[in-house]
XYZ file of C-alpha atoms in Angstrom:
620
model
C 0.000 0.000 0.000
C 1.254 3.019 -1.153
C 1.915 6.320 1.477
C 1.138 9.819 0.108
C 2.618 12.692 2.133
C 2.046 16.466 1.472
C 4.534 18.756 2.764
C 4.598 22.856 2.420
C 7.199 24.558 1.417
C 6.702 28.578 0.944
C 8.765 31.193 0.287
C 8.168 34.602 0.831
C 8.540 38.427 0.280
C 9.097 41.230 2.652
C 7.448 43.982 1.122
C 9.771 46.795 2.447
C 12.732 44.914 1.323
C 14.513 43.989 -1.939
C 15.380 40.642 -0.534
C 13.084 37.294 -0.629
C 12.941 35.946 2.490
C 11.971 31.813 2.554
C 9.392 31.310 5.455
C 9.164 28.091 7.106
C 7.333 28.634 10.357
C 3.504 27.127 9.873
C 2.394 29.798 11.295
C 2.994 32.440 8.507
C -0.228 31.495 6.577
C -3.278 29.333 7.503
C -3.577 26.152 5.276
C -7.448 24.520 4.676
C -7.541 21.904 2.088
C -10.085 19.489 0.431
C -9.132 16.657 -1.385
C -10.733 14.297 -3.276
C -10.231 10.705 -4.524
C -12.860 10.785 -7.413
C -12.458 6.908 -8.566
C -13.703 5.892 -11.996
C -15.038 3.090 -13.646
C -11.920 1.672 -14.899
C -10.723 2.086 -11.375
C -8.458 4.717 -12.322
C -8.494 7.623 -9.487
C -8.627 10.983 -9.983
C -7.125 13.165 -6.912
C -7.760 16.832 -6.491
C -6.003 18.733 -3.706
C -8.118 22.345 -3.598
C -5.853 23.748 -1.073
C -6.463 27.642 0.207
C -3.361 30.159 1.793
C -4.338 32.505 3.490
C -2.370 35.228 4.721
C -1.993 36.174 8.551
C 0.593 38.956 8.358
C 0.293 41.614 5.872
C 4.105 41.653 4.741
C 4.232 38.188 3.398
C 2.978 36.480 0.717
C 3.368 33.084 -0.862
C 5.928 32.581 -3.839
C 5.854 28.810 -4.751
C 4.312 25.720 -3.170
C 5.630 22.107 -3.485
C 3.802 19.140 -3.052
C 5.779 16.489 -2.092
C 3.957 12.634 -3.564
C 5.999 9.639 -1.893
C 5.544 6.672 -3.861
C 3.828 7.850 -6.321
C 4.028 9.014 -9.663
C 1.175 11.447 -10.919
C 0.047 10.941 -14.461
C -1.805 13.637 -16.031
C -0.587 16.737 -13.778
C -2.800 19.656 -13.704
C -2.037 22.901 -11.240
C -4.724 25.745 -11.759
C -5.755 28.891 -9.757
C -9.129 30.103 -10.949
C -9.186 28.383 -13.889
C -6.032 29.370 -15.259
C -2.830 27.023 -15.272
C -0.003 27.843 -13.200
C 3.714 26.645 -14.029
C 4.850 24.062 -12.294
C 8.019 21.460 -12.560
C 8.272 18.358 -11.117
C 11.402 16.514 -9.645
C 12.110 13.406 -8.507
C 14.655 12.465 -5.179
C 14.045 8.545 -5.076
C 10.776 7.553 -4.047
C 9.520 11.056 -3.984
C 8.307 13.185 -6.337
C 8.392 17.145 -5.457
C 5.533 19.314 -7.809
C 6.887 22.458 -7.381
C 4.296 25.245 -8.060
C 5.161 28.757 -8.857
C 3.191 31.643 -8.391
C 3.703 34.471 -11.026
C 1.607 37.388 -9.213
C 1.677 38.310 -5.405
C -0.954 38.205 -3.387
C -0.179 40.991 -0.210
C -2.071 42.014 2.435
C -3.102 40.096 5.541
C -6.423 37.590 5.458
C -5.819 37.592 1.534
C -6.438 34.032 0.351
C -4.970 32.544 -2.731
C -6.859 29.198 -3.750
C -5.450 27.100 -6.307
C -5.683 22.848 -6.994
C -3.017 20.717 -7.790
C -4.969 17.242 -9.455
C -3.437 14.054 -10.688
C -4.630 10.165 -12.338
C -3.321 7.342 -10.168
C -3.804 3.886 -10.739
C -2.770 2.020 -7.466
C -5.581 3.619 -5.120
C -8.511 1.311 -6.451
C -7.917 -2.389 -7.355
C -9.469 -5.353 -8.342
C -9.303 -8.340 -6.852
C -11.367 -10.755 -7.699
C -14.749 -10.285 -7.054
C -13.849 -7.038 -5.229
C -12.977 -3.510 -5.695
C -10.872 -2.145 -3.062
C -10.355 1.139 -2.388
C -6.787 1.862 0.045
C -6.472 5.501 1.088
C -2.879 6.296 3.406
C -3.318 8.245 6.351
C -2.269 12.052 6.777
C 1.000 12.528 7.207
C 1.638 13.842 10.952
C 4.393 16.565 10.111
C 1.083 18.247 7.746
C 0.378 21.328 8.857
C -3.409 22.297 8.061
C -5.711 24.527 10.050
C -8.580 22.302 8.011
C -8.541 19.056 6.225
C -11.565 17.419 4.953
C -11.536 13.847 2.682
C -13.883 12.949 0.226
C -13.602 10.029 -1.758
C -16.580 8.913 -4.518
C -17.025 5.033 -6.399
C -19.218 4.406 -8.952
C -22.400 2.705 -7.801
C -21.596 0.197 -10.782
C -18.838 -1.030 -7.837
C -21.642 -2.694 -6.171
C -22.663 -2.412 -2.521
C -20.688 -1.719 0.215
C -19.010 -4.705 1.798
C -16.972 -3.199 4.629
C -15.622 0.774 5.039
C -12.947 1.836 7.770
C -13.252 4.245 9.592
C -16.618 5.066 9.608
C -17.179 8.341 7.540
C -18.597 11.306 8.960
C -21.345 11.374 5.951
C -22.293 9.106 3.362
C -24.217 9.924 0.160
C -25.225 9.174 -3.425
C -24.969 11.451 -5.694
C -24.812 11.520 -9.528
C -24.123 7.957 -9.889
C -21.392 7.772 -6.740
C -21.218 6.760 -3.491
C -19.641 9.632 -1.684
C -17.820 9.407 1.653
C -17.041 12.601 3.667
C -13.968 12.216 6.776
C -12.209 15.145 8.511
C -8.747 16.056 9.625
C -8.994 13.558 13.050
C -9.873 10.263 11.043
C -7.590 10.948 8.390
C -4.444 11.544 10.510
C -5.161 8.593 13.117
C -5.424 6.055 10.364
C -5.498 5.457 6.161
C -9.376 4.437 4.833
C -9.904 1.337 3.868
C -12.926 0.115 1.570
C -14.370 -2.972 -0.347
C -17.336 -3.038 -2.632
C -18.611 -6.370 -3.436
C -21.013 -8.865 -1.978
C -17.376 -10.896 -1.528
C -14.284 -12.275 -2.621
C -13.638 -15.603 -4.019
C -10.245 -17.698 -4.244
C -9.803 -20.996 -6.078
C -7.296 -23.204 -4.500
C -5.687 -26.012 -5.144
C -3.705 -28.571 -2.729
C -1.322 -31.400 -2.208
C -1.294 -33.437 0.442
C 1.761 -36.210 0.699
C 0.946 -39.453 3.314
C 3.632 -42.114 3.637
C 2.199 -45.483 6.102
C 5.784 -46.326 6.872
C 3.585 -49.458 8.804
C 3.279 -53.160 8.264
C -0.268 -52.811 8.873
C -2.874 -50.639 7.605
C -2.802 -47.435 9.267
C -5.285 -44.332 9.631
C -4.268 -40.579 8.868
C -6.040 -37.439 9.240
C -5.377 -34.432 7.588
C -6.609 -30.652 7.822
C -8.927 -29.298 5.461
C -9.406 -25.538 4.804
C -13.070 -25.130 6.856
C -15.807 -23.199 7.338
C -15.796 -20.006 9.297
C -17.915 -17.429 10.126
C -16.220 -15.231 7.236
C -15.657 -17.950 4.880
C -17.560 -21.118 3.054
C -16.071 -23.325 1.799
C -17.086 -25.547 -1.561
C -15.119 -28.900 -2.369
C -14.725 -29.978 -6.032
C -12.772 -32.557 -5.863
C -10.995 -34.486 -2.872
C -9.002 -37.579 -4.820
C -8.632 -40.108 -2.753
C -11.934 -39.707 -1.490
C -11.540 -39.566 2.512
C -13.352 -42.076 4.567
C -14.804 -39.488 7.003
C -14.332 -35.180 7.196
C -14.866 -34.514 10.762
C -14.918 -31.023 13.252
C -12.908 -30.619 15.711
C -13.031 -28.321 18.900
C -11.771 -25.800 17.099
C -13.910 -26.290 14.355
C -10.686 -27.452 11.702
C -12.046 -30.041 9.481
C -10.002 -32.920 9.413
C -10.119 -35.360 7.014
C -9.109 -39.448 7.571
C -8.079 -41.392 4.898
C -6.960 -45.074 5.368
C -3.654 -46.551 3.930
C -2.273 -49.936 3.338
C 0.594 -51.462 4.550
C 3.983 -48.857 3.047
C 2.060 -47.398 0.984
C 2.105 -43.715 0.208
C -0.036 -41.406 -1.785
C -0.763 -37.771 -2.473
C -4.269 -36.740 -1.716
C -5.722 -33.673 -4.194
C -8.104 -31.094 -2.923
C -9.836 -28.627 -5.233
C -12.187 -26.193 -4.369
C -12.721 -22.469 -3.720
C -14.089 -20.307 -1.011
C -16.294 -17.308 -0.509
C -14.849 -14.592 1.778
C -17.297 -12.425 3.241
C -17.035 -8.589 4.812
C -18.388 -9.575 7.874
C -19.569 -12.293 10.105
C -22.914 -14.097 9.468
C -24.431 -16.608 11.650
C -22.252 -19.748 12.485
C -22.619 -22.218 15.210
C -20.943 -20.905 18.720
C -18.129 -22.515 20.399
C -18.733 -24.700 23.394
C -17.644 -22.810 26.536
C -14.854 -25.778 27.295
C -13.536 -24.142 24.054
C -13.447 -20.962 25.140
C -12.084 -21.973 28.131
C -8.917 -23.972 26.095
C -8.218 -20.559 24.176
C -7.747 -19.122 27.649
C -4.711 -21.690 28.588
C -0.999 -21.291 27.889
C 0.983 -23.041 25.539
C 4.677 -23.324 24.427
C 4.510 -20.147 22.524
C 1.552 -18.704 24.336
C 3.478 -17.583 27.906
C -0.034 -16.626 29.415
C 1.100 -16.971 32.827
C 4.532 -15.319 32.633
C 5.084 -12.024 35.168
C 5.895 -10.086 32.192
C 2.797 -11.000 30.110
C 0.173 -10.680 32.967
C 1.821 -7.571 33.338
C 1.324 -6.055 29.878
C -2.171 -7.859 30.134
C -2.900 -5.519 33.484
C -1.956 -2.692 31.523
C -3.331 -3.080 28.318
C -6.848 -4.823 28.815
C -9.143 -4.588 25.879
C -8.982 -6.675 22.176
C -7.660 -2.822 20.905
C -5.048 -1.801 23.620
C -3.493 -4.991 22.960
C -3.946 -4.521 19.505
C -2.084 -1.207 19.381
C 0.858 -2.059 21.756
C 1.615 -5.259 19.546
C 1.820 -2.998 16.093
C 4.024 -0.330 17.574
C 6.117 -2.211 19.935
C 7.126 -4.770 17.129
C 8.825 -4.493 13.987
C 8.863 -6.433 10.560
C 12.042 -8.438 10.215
C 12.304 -8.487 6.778
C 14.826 -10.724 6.543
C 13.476 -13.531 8.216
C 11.025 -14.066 5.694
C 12.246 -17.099 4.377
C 11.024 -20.858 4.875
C 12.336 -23.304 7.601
C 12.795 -19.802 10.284
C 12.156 -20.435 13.724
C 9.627 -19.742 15.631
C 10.378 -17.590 18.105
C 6.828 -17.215 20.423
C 5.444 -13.904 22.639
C 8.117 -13.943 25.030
C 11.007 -14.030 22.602
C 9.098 -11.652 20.524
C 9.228 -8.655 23.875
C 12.762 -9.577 23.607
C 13.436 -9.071 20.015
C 11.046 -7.006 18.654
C 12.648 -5.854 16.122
C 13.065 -9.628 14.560
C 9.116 -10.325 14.321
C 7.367 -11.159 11.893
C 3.629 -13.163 11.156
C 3.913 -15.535 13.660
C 5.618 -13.022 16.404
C 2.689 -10.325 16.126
C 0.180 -13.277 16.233
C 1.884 -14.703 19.506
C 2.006 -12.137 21.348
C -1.197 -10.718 20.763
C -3.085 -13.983 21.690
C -0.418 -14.200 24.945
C -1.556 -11.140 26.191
C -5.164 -11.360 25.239
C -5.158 -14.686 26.680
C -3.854 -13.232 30.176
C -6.321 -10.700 29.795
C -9.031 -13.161 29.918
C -10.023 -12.508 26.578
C -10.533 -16.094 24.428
C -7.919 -15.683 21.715
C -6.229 -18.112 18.478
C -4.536 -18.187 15.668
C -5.465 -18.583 11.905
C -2.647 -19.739 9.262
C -3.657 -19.348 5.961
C -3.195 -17.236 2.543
C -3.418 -13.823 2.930
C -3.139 -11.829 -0.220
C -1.119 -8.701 -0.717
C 0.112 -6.575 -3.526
C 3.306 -6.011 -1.009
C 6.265 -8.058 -2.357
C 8.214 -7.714 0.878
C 5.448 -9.376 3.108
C 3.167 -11.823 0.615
C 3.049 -15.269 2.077
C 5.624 -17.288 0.692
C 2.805 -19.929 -0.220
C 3.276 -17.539 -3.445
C 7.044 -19.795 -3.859
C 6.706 -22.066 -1.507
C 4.271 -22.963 0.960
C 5.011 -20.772 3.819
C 1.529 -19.559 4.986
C 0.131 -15.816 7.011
C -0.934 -16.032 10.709
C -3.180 -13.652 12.157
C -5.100 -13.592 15.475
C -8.863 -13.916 16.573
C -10.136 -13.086 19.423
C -13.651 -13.770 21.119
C -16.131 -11.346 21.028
C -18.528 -11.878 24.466
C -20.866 -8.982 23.380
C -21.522 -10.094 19.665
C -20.551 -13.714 20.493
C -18.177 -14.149 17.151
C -15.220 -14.654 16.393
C -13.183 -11.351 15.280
C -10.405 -11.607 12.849
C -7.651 -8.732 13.260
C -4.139 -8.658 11.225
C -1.749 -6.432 13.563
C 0.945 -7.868 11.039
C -0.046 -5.855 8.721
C -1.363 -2.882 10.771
C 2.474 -2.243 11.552
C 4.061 -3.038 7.916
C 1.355 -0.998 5.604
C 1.965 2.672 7.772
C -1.028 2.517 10.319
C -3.953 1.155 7.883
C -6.865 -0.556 10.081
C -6.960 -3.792 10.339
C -8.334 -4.552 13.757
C -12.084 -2.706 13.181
C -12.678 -4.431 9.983
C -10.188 -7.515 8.012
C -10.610 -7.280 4.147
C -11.375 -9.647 2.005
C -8.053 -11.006 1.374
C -7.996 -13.860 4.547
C -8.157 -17.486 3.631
C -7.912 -19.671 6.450
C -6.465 -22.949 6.114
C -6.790 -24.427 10.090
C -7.470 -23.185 13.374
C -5.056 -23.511 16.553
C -6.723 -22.940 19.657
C -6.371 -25.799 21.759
C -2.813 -26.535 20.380
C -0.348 -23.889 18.991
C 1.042 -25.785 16.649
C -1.566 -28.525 15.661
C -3.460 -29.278 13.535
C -0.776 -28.587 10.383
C -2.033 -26.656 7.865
C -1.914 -27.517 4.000
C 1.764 -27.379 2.440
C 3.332 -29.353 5.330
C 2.622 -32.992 4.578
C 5.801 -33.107 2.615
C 7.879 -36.228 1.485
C 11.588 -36.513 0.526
C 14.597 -33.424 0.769
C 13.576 -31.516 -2.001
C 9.470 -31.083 -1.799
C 7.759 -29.537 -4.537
C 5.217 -26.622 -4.485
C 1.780 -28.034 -3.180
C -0.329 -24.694 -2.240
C -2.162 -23.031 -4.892
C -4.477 -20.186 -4.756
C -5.953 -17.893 -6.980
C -8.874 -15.329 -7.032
C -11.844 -17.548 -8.985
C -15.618 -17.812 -9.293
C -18.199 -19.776 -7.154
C -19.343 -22.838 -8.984
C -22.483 -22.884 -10.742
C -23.715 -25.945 -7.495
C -23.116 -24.772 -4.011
C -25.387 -26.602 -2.221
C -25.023 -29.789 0.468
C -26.593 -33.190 -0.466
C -27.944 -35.565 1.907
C -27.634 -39.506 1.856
C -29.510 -41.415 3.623
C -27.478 -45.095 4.145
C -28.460 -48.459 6.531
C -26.684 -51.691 7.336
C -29.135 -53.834 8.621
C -27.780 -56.711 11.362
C -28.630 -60.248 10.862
C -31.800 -61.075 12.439
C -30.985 -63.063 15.517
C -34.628 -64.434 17.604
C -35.223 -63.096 20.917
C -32.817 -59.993 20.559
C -33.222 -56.686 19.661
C -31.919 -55.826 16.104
C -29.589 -53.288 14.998
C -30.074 -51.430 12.306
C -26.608 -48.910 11.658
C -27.723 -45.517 10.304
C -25.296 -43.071 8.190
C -25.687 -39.736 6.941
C -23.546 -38.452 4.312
C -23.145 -35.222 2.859
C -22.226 -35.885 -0.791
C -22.660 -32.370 -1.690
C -19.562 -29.588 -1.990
C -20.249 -27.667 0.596
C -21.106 -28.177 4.380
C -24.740 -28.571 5.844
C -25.972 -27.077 9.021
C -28.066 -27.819 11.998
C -29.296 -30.905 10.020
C -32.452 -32.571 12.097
C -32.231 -36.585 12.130
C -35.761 -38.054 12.969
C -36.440 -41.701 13.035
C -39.836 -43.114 13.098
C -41.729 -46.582 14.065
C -44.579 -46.506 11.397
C -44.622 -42.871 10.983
C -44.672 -41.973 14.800
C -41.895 -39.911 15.473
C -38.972 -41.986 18.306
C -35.903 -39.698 17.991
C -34.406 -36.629 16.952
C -30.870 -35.983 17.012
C -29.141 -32.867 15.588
C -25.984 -32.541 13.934
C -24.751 -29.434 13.904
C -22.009 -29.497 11.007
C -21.799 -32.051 8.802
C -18.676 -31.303 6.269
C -18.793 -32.208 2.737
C -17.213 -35.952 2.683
C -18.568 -35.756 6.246
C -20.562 -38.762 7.870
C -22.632 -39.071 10.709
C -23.109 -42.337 11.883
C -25.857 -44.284 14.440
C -27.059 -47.602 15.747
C -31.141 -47.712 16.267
C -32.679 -50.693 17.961
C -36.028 -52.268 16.829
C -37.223 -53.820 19.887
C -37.986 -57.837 19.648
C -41.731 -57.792 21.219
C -44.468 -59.851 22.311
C -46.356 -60.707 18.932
C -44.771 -57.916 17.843
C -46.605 -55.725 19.541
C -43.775 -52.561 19.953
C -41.874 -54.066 16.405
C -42.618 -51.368 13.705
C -43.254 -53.099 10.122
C -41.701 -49.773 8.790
C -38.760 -47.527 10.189
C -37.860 -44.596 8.478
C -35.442 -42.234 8.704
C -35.425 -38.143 7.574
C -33.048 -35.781 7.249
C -32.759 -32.725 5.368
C -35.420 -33.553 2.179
C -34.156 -36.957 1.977
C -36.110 -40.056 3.447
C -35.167 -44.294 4.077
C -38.146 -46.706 4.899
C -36.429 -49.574 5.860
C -38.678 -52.989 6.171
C -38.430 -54.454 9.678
C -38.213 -57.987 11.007
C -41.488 -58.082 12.136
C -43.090 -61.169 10.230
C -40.034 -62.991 11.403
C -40.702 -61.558 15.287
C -44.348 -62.664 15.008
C -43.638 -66.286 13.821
C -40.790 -66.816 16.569
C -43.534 -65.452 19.052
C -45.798 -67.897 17.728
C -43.872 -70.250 17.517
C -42.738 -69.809 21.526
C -46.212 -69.747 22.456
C -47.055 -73.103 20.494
C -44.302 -74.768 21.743
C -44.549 -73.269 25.386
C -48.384 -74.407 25.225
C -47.361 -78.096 24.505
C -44.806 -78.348 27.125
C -47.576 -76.971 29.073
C -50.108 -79.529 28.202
C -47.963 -82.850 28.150
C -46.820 -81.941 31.545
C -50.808 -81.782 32.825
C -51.131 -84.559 31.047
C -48.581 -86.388 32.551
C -49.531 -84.933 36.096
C -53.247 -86.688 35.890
C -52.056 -89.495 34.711
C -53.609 -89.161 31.059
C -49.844 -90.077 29.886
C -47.801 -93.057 31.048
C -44.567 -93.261 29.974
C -44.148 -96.916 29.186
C -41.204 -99.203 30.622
C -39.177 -99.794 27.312
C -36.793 -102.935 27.843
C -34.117 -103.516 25.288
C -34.431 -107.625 24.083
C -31.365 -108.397 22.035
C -32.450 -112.013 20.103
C -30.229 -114.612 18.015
C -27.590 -112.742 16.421
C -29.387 -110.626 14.307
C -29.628 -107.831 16.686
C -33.039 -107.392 16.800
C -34.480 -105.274 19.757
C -37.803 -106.641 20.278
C -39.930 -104.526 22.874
C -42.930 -106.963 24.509
């Protein structure tokens, strides 16, 4: 992101004398100006400065003006005072470039005002990306010296709606086919503006996973999947192998298993992309033994060290902390590289001019942490125009970390970058993330675990497996729901099992899913799943109870979820017979042993005659 700083530079006349004396001192003239960052349809921005001297000592008077653009180079220069040009030459001193304006008539007298504007095209203030256009507007400079400052900036309505805007402006209005946003001298010097217009962004990605079962036996693996968030969704085109289950942890990582043979090894391919949103919609809430675990310390979380707890005393709330981490640390460059080591909060008070991703992340959650204030970290893709600080999953597969913390009041999640707060001047990224976050997997519980795409690698030289680009949604997005059953062998007298599995063989993830099973259409059970991944399974054992005649057997049991439905044809005939069956052979041990009790039945002596040598049993 590119920094604009204005600087004044006037030189002035003393009337009564033949020499020009330069004045430096702000407080020879007052200084109001407007500017505006008019952007157009082909993003292209048009900047006008209207900037107004006025005099406050009658025996001065302005000579030249230079604007001083760092970073930037001005295409189409135009410097007028009441509608005629003025001269003007423009210099370059490295990354600056210095408009000097000259003024060919004095102005004298004191509360005299001279207004001219100094406007210019630039083509790095509005970008596209992706499905977005965002606008980036640097903060003031603090050396600027204006009495006044007001900001305007105006998008085309064609831009779409408004997906997120920091700070908030002082006024907002259409006019003439724009969206125009009004901020004054206070916002613009605390902080740049940042804007996106879109409904959201959308990256296609592409991943590698390498598994080795260095086992003589067949072993299970799991693997993490890039999941669902409240600011993201996630839609799975392909996963080849297919996994045998995508489950949700704690955290709420999805974690794929996959089964392997005996040495066998295999790369698994996920495809998909994912939606990006502005701002958090509704997602299921973390279970307060969650919260509770991204309370706890960990090897590079130091919650309970003196020096954290006392930072954490000091600085209490999500923003304090915030703030302390982006100006106490600074971006080590040079340890942006794969394989560094990571160094944790602690090391990162002690070095803070080494940090980087992973050291800003640390030590925010540390503190927060201490603070009583739930806090993790994301790893993913972040995407930046910034050479110096893109996520080396660009080359290789070295992935972004920034912080959440836990938001009691709106009870979400709140995704904050103080990485980048500190290496792009002071732009805001801790009241509203753009739409440039992709995260891969969650660490809350762990610090370390689960590891995210691009580390299941094989062999000394591992190849490239991270891909990501800004795509499109596909044309399906929904979940599908299949219903499967495994019915047990029928076994008399005993209940029988009948296993139950839902399946989501859609691409993307279905929520709060009701299960209801039913004994001839009256309803037995509901359970509720509350994510079910796609790939995912949920899996269930229901008993048909073995009854008398069959009284409490259901001919029919069905099962529902989501518009699907499975009538599954019970045992009962068979339950009936065996009941019947019972009961007629109960009743005739019944009745032979009356029988035999009144005497009705004799049970004759039976003697065993053995005649001649044929054998012959003869019974008299």
């Amino acid at each position: 992101m590119f920094k604009k700083f204005l600087f004044f530079l006037f030189s002035c006349i003393v009337l009564n004398s033949i020499f020009i004396i330069p004045v430096y001192a702000e407080g020879e003239f007052k200084t109001d100006v407007d500017v505006t960052y008019k952007v157009q349809e082909t993003g292209i921005t048009t900047v006008t400065n209207k900037i107004t001297l006025e005099n406050l000592f009658s025996d001065l008077y302005a000579t030249s003006y230079t604007l001083i653009l760092d970073n930037i180079k001005p295409a189409n220069l135009i410097v007028s005072e009441v509608g005629k040009n003025l001269p003007f030459e423009v210099k370059t001193d490295g990354s600056k470039t210095n408009i000097i304006i000259s003024f060919p008539n004095s102005l004298v007298g004191k509360r005299n005002k001279r207004i001219f504007s100094v406007s210019y095209e630039d083509s790095t203030i509005a970008q596209r990306t992706g499905e977005v256009w965002e606008i980036s507007i640097p903060r003031l400079s603090s050396d600027s010296s204006f009495t006044l400052y007001n900001l305007s900036f105006l998008v085309p309505n064609s831009f779409g709606e408004e997906a997120y805007i920091s700070p908030s402006p002082e006024r907002k209005e259409i006019k003439d086919g724009f969206k125009v946003y009004t901020f004054n001298k206070e916002v613009a010097s605390k902080t740049g503006i940042m804007a996106g217009f879109g409904q959201f962004q959308v990256f296609s990605f592409n991943l590698i996973y390498h598994l080795e079962n260095p086992l003589v036996k067949s072993a299970s693996v799991e693997i993490a999947l890039p999941p669902d968030t409240s600011l993201q969704k996630v839609y799975f085109s392909q996963i080849n192998p297919k996994p045998n289950n995508i489950r949700v942890d704690d955290d709420g990582n999805w974690l794929g298993t996959f089964t392997l043979t005996p040495r066998q090894r295999v790369d698994i391919r996920v495809e998909g992309s994912v939606q990006i949103f502005a701002g958090s919609r509704p997602f299921p809430q973390p279970q307060e033994s969650t919260l509770a675990n991204n309370l706890l310390p960990t090897d590079f979380w130091q919650v309970n060290d003196p020096v954290i707890l006392e930072l954490a005393h000091k600085y209490k709330t999500p923003k304090e902390i915030y703030d302390f981490v982006v100006n106490y640390l600074s971006y080590d460059f040079e340890r942006v590289k794969p394989n560094v080591i990571r160094l944790g909060a602690l090391e990162a008070l002690k070095n803070p001019k080494n940090a980087i991703c992973m050291e800003f992340t640390d030590l925010f959650i540390a503190m927060a942490r201490a603070a009583k204030i739930p806090a993790r970290e994301i790893n993913g893709f972040a995407y930046t125009e910034n050479p110096k600080i893109q996520p080396l999953s660009l080359v290789s597969d070295i992935l972004h970390a920034w912080p959440e913390y836990w938001d009691s009041n709106k009870k979400t999640w709140v995704a904050i970058d103080p990485t980048w707060g500190s290496t792009t001047g002071g732009v805001d990224f801790f009241n509203k993330l753009d739409l440039r976050h992709f995260a891969f997997v969650i660490h809350g519980a762990d610090s370390q675990k689960p590891y995210p795409p691009g580390s299941y690698k094989l062999g000394p030289n591992p190849q490239k497996d991270i891909f990501v680009n800004f795509g499109t949604l596909p044309l399906e997005r929904s979940s599908k729901t299949k219903i499967i059953s495994e019915v047990e062998k029928f076994i008399p007298f005993a209940h029988q099992k009948i296993m139950i599995s839902i399946e989501n063989t859609g691409i993307a993830a279905s929520y709060n899913l009701n299960v209801q099973m039913f004994f001839d259409n009256k309803l037995i059970e509901t359970k509720n799943v509350q994510v079910l991944p796609p790939y995912g399974k949920f899996s269930f054992t229901i008993k048909v109870p073995f009854s008398f005649l069959g009284k409490n057997t259901p001919n029919i049991i069905k099962i529902t979820a989501s518009d699907e439905k499975l009538e599954i044809q019970s045992a009962k005939a068979e339950v009936i017979i065996y009941n019947l069956a019972s009961i007629f052979l109960i009743s005739l041990v019944i009745t032979l042993g009356i029988l035999f009790k009144l005497g009705k039945i004799k049970i004759p002596k039976i003697k065993k005659l053995f005649a001649g040598k044929s054998g012959n049993i003869q019974i008299p």
